[in-house]
PDB file of C-alpha atoms in Angstrom:
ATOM      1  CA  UNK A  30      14.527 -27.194   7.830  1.00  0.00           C
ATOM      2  CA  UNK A  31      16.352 -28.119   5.335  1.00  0.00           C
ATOM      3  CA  UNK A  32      19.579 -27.408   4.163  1.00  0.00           C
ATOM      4  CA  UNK A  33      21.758 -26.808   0.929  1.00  0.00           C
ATOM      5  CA  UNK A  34      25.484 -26.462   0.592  1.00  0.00           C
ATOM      6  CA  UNK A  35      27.930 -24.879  -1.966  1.00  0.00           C
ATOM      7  CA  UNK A  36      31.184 -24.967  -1.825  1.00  0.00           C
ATOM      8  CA  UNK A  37      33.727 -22.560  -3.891  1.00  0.00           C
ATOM      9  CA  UNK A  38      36.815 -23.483  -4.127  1.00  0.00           C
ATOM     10  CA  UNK A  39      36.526 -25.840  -1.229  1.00  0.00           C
ATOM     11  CA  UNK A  40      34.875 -29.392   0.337  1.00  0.00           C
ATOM     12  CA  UNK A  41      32.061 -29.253   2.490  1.00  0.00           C
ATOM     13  CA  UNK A  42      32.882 -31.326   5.383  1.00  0.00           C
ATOM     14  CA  UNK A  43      30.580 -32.961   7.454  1.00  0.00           C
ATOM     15  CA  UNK A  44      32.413 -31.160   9.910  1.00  0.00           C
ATOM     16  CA  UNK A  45      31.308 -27.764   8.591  1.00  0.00           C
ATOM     17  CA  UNK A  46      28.018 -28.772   8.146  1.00  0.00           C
ATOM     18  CA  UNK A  47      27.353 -30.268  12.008  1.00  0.00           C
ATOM     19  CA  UNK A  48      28.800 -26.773  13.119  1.00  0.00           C
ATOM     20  CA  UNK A  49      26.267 -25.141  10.724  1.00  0.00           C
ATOM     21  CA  UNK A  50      23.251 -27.564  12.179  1.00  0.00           C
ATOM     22  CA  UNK A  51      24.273 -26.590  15.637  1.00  0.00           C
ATOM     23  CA  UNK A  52      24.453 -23.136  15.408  1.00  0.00           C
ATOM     24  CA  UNK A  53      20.595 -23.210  13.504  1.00  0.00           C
ATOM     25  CA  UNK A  54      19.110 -25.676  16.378  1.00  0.00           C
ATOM     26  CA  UNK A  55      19.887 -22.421  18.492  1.00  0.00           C
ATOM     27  CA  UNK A  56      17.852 -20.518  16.650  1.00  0.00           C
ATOM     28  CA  UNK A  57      14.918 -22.770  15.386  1.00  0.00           C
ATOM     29  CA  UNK A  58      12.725 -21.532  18.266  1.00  0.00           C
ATOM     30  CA  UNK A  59      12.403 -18.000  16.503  1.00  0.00           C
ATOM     31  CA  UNK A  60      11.636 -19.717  13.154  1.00  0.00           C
ATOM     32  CA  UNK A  61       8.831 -22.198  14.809  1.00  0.00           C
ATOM     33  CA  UNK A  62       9.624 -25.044  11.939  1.00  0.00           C
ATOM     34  CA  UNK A  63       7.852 -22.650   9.323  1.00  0.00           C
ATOM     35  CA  UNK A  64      11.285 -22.060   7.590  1.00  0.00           C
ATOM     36  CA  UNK A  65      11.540 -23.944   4.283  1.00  0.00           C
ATOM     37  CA  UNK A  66      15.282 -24.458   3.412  1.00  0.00           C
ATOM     38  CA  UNK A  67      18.623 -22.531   4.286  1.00  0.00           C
ATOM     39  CA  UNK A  68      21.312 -22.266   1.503  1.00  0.00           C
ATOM     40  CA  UNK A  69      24.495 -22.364   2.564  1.00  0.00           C
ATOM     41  CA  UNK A  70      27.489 -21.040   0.428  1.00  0.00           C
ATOM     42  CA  UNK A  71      31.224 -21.308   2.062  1.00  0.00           C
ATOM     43  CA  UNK A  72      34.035 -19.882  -0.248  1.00  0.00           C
ATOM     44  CA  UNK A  73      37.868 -19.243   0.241  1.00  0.00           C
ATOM     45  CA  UNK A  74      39.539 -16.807  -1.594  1.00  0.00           C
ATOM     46  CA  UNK A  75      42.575 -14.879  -1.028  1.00  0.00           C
ATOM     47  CA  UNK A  76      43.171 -16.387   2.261  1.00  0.00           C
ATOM     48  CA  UNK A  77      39.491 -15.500   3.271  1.00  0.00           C
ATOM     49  CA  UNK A  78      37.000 -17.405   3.971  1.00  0.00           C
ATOM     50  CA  UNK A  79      33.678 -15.790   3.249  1.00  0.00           C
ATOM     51  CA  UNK A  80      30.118 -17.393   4.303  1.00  0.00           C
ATOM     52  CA  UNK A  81      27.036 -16.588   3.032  1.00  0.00           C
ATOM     53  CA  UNK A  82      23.374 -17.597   3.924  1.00  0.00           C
ATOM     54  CA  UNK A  83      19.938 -17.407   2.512  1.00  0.00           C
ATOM     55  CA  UNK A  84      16.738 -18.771   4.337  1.00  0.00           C
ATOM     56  CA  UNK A  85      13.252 -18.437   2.762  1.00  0.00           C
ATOM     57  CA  UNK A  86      10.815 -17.691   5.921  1.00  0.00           C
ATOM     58  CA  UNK A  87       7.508 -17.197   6.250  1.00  0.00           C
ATOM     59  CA  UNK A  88       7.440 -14.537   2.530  1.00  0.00           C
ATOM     60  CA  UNK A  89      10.812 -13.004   3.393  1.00  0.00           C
ATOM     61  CA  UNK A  90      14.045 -14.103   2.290  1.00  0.00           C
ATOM     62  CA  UNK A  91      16.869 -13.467   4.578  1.00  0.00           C
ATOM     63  CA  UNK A  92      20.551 -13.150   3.693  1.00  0.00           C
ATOM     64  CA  UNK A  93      23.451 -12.703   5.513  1.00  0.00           C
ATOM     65  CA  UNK A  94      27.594 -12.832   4.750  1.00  0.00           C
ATOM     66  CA  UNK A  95      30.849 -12.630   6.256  1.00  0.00           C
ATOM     67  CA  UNK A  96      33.830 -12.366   5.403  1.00  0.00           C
ATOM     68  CA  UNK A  97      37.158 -13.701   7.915  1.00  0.00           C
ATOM     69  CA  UNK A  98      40.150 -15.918   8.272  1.00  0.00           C
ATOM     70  CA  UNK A  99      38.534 -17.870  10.116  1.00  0.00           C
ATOM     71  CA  UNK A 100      35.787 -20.327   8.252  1.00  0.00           C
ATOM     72  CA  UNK A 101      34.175 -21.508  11.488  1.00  0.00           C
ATOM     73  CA  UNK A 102      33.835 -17.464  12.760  1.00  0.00           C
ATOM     74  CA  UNK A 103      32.497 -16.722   9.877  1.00  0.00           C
ATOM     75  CA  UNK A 104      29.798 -18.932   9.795  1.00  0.00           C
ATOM     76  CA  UNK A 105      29.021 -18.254  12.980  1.00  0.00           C
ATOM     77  CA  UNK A 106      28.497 -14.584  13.059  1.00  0.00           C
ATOM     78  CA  UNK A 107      26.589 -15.325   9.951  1.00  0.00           C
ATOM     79  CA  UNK A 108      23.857 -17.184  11.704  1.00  0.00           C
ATOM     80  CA  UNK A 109      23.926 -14.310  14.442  1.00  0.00           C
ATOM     81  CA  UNK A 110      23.056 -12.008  11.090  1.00  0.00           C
ATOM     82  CA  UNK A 111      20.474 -14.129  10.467  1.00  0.00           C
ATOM     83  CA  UNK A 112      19.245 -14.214  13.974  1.00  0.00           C
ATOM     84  CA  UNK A 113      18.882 -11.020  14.132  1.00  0.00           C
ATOM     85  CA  UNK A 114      16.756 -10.518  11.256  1.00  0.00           C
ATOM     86  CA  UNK A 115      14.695 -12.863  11.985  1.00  0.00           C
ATOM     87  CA  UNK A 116      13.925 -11.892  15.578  1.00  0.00           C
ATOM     88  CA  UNK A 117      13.372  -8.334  13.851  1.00  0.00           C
ATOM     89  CA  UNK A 118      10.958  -9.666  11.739  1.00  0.00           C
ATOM     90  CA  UNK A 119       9.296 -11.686  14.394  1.00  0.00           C
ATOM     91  CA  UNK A 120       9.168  -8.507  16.730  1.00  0.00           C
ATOM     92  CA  UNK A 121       7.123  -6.624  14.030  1.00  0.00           C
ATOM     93  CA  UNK A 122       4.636  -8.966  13.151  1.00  0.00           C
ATOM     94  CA  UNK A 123       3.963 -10.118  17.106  1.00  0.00           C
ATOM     95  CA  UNK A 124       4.203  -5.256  17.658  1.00  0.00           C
ATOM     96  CA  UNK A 125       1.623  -5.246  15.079  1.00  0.00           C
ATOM     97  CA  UNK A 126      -0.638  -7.614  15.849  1.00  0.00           C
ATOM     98  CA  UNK A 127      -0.323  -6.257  19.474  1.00  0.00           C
ATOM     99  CA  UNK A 128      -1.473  -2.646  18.328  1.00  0.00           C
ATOM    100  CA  UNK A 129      -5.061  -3.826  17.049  1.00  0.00           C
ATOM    101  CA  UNK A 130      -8.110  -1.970  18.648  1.00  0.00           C
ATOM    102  CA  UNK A 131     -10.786  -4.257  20.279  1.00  0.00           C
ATOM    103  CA  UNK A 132     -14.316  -3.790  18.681  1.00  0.00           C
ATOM    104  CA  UNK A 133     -15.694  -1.820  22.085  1.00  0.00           C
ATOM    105  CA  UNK A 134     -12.956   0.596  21.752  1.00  0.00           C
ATOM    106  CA  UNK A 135     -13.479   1.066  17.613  1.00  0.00           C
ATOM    107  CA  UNK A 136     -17.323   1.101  17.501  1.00  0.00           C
ATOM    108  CA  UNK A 137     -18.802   4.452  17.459  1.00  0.00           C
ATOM    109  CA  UNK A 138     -21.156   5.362  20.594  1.00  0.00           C
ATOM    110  CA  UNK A 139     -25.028   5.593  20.273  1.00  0.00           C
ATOM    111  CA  UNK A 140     -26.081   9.405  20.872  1.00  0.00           C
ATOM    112  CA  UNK A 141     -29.169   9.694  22.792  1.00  0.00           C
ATOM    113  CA  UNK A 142     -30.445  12.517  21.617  1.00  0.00           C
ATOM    114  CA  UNK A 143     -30.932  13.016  18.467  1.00  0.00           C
ATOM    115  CA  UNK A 144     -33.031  15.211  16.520  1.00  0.00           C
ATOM    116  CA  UNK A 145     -35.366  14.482  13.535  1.00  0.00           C
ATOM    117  CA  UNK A 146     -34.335  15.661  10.326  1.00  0.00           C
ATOM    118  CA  UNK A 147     -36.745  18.049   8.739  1.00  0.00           C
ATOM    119  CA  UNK A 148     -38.543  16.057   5.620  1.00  0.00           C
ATOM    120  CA  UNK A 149     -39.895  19.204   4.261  1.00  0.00           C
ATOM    121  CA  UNK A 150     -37.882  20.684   1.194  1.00  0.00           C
ATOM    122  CA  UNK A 151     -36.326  23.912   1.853  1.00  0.00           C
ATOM    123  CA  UNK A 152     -35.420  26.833  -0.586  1.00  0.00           C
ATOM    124  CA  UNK A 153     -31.873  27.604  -1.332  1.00  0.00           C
ATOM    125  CA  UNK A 154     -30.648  30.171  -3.310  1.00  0.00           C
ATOM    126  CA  UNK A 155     -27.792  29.739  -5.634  1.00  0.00           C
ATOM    127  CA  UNK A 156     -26.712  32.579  -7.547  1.00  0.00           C
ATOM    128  CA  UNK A 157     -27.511  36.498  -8.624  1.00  0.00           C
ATOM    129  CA  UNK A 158     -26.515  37.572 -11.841  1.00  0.00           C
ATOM    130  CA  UNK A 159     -28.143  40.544 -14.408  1.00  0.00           C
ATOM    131  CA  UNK A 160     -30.442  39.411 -16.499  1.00  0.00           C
ATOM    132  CA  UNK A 161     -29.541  41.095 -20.021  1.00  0.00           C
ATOM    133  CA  UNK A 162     -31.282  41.531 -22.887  1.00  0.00           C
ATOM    134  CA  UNK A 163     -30.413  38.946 -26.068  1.00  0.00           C
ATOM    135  CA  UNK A 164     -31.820  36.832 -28.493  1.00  0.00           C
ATOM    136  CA  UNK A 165     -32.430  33.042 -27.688  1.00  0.00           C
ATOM    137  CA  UNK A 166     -29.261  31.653 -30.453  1.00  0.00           C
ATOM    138  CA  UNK A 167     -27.281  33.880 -28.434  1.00  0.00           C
ATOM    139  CA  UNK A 168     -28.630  32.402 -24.727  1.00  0.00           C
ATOM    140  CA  UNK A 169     -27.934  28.973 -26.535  1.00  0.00           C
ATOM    141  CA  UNK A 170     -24.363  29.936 -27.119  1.00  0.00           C
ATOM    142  CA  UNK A 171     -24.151  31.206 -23.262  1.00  0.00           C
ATOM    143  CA  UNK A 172     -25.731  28.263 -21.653  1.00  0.00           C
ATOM    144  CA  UNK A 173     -23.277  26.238 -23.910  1.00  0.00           C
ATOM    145  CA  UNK A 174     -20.155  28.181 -22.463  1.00  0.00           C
ATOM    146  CA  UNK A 175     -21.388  28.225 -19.191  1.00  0.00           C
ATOM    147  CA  UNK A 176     -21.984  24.259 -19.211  1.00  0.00           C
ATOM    148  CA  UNK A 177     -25.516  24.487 -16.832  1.00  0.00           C
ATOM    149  CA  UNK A 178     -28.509  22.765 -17.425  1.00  0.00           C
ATOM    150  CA  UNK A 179     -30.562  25.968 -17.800  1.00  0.00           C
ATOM    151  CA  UNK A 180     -29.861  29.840 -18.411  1.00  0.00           C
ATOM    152  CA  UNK A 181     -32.018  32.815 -17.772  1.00  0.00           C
ATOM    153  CA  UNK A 182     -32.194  36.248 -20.083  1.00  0.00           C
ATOM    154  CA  UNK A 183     -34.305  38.987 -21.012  1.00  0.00           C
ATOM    155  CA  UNK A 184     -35.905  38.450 -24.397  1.00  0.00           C
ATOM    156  CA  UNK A 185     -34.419  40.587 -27.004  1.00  0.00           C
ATOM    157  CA  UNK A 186     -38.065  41.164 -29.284  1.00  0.00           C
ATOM    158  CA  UNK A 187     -40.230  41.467 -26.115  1.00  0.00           C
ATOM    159  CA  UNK A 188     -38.205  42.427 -23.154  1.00  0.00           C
ATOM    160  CA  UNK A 189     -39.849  39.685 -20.919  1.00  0.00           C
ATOM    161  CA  UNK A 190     -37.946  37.040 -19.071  1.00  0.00           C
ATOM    162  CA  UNK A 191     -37.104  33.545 -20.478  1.00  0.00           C
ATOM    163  CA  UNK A 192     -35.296  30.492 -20.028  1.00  0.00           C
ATOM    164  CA  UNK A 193     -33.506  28.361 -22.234  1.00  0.00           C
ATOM    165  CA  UNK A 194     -32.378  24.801 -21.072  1.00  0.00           C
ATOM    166  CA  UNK A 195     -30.800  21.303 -22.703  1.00  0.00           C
ATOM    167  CA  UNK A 196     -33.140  18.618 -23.519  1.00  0.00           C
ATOM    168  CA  UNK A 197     -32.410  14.955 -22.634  1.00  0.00           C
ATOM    169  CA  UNK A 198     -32.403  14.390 -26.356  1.00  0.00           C
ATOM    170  CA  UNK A 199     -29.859  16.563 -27.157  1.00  0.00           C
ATOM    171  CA  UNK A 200     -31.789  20.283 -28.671  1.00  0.00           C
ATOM    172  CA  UNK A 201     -32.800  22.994 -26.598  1.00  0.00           C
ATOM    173  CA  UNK A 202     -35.887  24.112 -24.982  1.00  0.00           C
ATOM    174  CA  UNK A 203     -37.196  27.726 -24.764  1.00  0.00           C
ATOM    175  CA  UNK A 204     -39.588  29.136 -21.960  1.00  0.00           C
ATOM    176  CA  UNK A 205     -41.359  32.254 -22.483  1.00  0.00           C
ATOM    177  CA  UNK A 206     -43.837  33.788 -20.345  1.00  0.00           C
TER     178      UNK A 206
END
């Protein structure tokens, strides 16, 4: 792994970064070298000494900062932040893997006995409605409102039974007995 230091408002020692190094070597076991760089940023302000970290692992980034008098503390419980959010991480993705199915468990069961479909095409009945007496223009308009393929009415002139459906070319066709 490697890693990057800023300091703010104070020097890096070597020092401060062998007490960083340390504290990650305990720690590198959860990251399994797959960790691409930890950047380290120590400031002091106001008598505090605030530490902040940020390691890019695996396609998470984890950050972490503390804030105490004391700079080595602070870097310390720090790493522990970043610890545990990396063992969190690590936990779900091992839980996860953990909770697949095996194939014998997922793959439906062959039925013995099963029946035949019937190939032979069966009535069904749809709807009931009056037929009414009117002209054809106005089963046009009705077939139009209704949005079907095909409408049925009593002829108007000859009080016999026709249909009136849409043609793939766009007019309409008229069947009378």
């Amino acid at each position: 792994m490697k890693f990057e230091y800023t300091g703010r408002h104070l020097e890096v020692t070597p020092a401060i970064k062998n007490h960083v190094e340390e504290h990650f070597e305990r720690i590198d076991h959860l990251f399994e070298r797959e960790a691409d760089r930890a950047h380290i940023i120590i400031e002091v302000e106001h008598g505090q000494h605030r530490s902040e970290i940020v390691v890019k692992w695996r396609n998470q980034i984890l950050t972490a900062n503390t804030t105490l008098e004391d700079m080595y503390k602070s870097i310390s419980m720090t790493i522990d932040k970043i610890d545990k959010q990396a063992l969190k991480i690590k936990n779900k993705v091992i839980d996860k893997s953990h909770k697949a199915k095996k194939v014998g468990e997922v793959a439906p069961k062959p039925i013995a006995d099963v029946a035949p479909a019937d190939t032979e095409p069966r009535i069904i009945s749809t709807d009931n409605y009056r037929v009414k007496p009117m002209t054809a223009e106005e089963a046009r308009l009705m077939l139009e409102d209704e949005g079907s393929q095909f409408f049925v009415f009593r002829d108007a002139h000859n009080e016999k039974v026709s249909v009136i459906y849409k043609r793939e070319d766009g007019n309409f066709g008229l069947i009378q007995p």
